[in-house]
Tab-separated table of C-alpha atoms in Angstrom:
chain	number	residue	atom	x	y	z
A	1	UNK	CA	15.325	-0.793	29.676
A	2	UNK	CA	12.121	-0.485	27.631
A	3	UNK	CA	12.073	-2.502	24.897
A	4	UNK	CA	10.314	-4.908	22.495
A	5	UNK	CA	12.461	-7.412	20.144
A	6	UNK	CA	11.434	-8.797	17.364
A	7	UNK	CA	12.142	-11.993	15.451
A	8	UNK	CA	11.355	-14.897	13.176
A	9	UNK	CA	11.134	-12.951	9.996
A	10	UNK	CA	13.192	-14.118	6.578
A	11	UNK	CA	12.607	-15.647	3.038
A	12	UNK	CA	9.543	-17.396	2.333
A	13	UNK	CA	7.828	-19.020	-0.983
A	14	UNK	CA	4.414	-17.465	-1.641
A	15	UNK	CA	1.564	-19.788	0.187
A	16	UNK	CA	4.131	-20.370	2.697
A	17	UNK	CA	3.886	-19.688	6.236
A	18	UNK	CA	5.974	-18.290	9.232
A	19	UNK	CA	5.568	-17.137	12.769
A	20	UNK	CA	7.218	-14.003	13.700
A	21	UNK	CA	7.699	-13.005	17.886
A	22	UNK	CA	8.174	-10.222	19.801
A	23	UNK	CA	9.618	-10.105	23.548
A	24	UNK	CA	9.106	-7.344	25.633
A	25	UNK	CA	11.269	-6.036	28.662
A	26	UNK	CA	11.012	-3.012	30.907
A	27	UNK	CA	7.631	-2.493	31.670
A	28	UNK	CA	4.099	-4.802	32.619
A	29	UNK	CA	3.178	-6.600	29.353
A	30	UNK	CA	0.506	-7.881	30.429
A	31	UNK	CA	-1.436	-4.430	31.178
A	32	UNK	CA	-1.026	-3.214	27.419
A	33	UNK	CA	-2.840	-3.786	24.410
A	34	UNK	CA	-0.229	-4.907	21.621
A	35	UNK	CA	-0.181	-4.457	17.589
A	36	UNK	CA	1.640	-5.363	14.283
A	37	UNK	CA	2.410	-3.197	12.087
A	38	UNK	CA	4.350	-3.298	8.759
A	39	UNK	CA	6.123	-0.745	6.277
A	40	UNK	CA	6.465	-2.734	2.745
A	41	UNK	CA	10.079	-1.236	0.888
A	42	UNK	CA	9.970	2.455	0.054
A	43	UNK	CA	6.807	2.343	1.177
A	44	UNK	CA	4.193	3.793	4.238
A	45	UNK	CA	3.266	2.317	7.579
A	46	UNK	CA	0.110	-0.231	7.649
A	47	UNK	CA	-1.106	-1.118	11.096
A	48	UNK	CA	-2.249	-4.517	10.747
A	49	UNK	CA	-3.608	-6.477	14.153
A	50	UNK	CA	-4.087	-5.085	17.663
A	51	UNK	CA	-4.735	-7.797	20.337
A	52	UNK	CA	-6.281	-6.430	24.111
A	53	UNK	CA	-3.932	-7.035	27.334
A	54	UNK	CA	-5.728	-10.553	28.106
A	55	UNK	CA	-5.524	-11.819	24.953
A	56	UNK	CA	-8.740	-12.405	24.842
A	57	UNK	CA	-9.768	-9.815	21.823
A	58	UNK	CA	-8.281	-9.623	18.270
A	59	UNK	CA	-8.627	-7.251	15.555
A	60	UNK	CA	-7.229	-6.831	11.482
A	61	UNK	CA	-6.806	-5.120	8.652
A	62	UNK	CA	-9.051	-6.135	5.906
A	63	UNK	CA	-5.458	-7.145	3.751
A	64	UNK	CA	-4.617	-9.573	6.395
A	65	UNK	CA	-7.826	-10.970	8.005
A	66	UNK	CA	-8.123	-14.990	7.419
A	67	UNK	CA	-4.868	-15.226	7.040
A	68	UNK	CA	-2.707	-14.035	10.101
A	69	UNK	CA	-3.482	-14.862	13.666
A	70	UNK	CA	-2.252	-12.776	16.623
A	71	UNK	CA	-1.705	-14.530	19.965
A	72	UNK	CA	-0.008	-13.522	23.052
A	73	UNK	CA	1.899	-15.037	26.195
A	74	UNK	CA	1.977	-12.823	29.116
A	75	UNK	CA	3.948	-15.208	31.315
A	76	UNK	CA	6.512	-15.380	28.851
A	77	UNK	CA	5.856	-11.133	27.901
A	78	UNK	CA	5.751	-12.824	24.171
A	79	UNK	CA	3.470	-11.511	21.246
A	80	UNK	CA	3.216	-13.861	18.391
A	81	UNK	CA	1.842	-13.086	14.463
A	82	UNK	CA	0.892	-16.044	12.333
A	83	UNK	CA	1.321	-16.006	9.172
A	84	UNK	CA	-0.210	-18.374	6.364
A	85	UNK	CA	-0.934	-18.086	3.098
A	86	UNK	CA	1.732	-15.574	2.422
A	87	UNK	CA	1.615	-13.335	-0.625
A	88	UNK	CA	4.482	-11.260	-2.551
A	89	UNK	CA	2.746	-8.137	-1.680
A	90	UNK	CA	3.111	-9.129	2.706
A	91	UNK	CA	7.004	-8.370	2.317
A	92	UNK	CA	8.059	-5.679	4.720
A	93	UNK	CA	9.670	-4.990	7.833
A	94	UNK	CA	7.062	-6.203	10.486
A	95	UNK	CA	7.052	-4.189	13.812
A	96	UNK	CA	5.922	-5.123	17.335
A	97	UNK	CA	4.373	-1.585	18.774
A	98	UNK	CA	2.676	-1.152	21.864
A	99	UNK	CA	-0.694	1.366	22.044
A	100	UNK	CA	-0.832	3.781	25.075
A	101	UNK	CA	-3.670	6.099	24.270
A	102	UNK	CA	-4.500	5.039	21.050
A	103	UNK	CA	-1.273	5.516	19.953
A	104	UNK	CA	1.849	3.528	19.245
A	105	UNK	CA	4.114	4.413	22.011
A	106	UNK	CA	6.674	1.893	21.690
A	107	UNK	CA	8.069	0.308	18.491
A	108	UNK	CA	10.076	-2.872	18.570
A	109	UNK	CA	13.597	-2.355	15.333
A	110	UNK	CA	11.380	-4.709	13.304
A	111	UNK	CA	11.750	-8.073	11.290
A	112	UNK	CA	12.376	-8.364	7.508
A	113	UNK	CA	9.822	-10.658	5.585
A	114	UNK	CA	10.688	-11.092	2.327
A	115	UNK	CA	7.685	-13.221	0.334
A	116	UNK	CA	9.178	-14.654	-3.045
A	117	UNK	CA	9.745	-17.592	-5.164
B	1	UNK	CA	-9.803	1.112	5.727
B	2	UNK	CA	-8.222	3.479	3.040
B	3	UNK	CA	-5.186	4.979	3.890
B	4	UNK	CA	-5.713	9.010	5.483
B	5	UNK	CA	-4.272	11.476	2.723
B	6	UNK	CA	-1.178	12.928	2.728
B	7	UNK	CA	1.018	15.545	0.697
B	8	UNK	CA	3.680	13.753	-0.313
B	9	UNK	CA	6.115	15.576	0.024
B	10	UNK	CA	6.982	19.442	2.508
B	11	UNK	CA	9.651	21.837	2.261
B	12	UNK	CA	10.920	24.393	4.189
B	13	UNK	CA	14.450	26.490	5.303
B	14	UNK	CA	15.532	26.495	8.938
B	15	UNK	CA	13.453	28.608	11.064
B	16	UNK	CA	10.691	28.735	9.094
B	17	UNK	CA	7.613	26.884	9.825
B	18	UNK	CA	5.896	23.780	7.773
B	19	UNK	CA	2.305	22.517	8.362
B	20	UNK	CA	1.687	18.771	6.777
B	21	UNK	CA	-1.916	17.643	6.803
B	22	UNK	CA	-3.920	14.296	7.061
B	23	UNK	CA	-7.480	14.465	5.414
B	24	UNK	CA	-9.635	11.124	6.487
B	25	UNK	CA	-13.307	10.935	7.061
B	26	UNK	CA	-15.705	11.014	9.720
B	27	UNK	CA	-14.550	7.306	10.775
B	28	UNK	CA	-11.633	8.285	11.607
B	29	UNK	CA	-9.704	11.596	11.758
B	30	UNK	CA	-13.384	12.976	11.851
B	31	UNK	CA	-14.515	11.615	14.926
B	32	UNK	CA	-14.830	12.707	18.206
B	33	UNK	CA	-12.576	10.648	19.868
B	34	UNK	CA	-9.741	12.603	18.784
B	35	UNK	CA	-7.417	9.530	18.488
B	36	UNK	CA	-5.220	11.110	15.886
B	37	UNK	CA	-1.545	10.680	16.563
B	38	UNK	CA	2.209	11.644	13.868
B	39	UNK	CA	5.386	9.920	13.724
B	40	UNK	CA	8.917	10.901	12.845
B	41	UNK	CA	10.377	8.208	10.930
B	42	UNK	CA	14.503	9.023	9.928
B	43	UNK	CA	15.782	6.529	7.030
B	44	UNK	CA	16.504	3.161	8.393
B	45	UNK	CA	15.064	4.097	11.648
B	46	UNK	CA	11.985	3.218	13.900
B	47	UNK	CA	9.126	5.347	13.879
B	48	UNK	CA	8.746	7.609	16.934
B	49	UNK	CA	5.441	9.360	18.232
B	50	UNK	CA	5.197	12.601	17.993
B	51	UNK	CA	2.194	13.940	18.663
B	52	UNK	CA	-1.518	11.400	20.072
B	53	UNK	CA	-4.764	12.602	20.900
B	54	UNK	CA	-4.558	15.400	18.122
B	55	UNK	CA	-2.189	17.846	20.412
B	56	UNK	CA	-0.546	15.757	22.638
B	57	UNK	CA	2.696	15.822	22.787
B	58	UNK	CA	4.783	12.613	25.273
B	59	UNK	CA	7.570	13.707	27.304
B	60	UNK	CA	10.632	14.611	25.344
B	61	UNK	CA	8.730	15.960	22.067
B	62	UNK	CA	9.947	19.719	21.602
B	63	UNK	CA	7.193	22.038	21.672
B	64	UNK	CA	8.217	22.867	18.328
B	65	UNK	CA	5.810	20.094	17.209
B	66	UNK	CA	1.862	20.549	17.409
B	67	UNK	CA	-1.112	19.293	16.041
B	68	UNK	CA	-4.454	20.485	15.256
B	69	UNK	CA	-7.707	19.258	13.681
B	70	UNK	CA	-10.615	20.414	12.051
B	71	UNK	CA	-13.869	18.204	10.509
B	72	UNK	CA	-12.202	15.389	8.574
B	73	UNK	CA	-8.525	16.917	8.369
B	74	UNK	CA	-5.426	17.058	11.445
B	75	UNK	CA	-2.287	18.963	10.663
B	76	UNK	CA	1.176	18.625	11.829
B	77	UNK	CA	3.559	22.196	12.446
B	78	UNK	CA	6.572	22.213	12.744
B	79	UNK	CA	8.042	25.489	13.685
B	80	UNK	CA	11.537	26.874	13.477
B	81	UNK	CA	12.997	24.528	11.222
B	82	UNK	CA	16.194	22.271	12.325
B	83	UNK	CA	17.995	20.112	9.651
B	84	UNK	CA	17.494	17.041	12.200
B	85	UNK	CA	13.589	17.401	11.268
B	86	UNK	CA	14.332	16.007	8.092
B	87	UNK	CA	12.551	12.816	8.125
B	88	UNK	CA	9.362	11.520	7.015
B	89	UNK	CA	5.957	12.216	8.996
B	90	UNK	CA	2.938	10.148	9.136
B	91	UNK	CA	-0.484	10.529	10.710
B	92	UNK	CA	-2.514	7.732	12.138
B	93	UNK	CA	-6.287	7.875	12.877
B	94	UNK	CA	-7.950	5.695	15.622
B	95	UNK	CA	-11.129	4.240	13.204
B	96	UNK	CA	-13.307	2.580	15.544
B	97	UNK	CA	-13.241	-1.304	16.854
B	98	UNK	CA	-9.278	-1.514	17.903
B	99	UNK	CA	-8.237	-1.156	14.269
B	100	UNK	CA	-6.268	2.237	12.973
B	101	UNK	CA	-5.421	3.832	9.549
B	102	UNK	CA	-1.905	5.841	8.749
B	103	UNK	CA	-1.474	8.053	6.355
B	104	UNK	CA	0.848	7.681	2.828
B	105	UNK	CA	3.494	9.521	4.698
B	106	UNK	CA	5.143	13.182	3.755
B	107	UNK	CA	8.937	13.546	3.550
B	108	UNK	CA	9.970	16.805	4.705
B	109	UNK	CA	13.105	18.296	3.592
B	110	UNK	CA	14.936	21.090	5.245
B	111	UNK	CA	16.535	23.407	2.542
């Protein structure tokens, strides 16, 4: 089956840090170009870092840039998101989505990251 | 990277036909890569693609569901109306170097 699973999310103090991961199954990870994105509570969908098959290239939103790192393991068909410096306004449910034709194909059930003291 | 704009909220009674639209600029929606996609999001649920390239639609999408664009603005129909369609829709726009925008997101409710 095709699928992505999340994990690593949960309670954090603000300037804190945590390291959320996402394991694919089904299909050739290391041929796709994989993203983050997020959906705060009540709230829209933010895409937030896209990283290139290799792993080689890495992109991000202005609201995270400097302070999240995306990284990748193809032999272990693992996507990773870095977080530091953590803010009240990063909680949300974080997704692991895969981009077929610019567009986000696949969506992993998410990770809760709640960001409070 | 400001979000694409949205109505925030459709309407519509079963059969009848709803058109949501998703106004960016010419960075994004506006641009002639056409790399403008919607999602179906049910409460609680995962997002699901819809619609990519503007009026593409992946395997297993009714034909129910199409997309146009024109200049700076891509629209969503929805035609004949189902109670399952009520969800919340959003658009995403392709805005250059590997980054993307969505929109605020439109709940539709079937009447």
């Amino acid at each position: 089956e095709v699928q992505l699973m999340e994990s690593g999310g949960g309670l954090e103090q603000p300037g804190g840090s945590l390291r959320l991961s996402c394991v694919a199954s089904g299909f050739t990870f290391s041929e796709d170009p994989m993203n983050w994105v997020r959906q705060a509570p009540g709230k829209g969908l933010e895409w937030i870092s896209n990283i290139r098959s290799g792993g080689d290239s890495k992109y991000y939103a202005d609201s995270v840039k400097g302070r999240f790192t995306i990284s990748r393991d193809n032999a272990k068909n693992s996507l990773y998101l870095q977080m530091d410096s953590l803010r009240a306004e990063d909680t949300a449910i974080y997704y692991c989505v895969r981009d077929v034709h610019f567009a986000f194909d696949l969506w992993g059930q998410g990770t809760m990251v709640t960001v409070s003291s | 990277q400001s979000a694409l704009t949205q109505p925030r909220s459709v309407s519509g009674s079963p059969g009848q036909s709803v058109t949501i639209s998703c106004t960016g600029t010419s960075s994004d929606v506006g641009d002639d890569n056409n790399h403008v996609s919607w999602y179906q999001q049910h409460p609680g649920k995962v997002p699901k693609v819809l619609i990519y390239d503007v009026i593409k639609r992946p395997s297993g999408v009714p034909d129910r569901f199409s997309g146009f664009k024109y200049d700076n603005t891509a629209s969503l129909t929805i035609s004949g109306l189902q109670a399952e369609d009520e969800a919340d829709y959003y658009c995403c726009s392709y805005a250059g170097s590997f980054t993307w925008v969505f929109g605020g997101g439109t709940k539709l409710t079937v009447l």
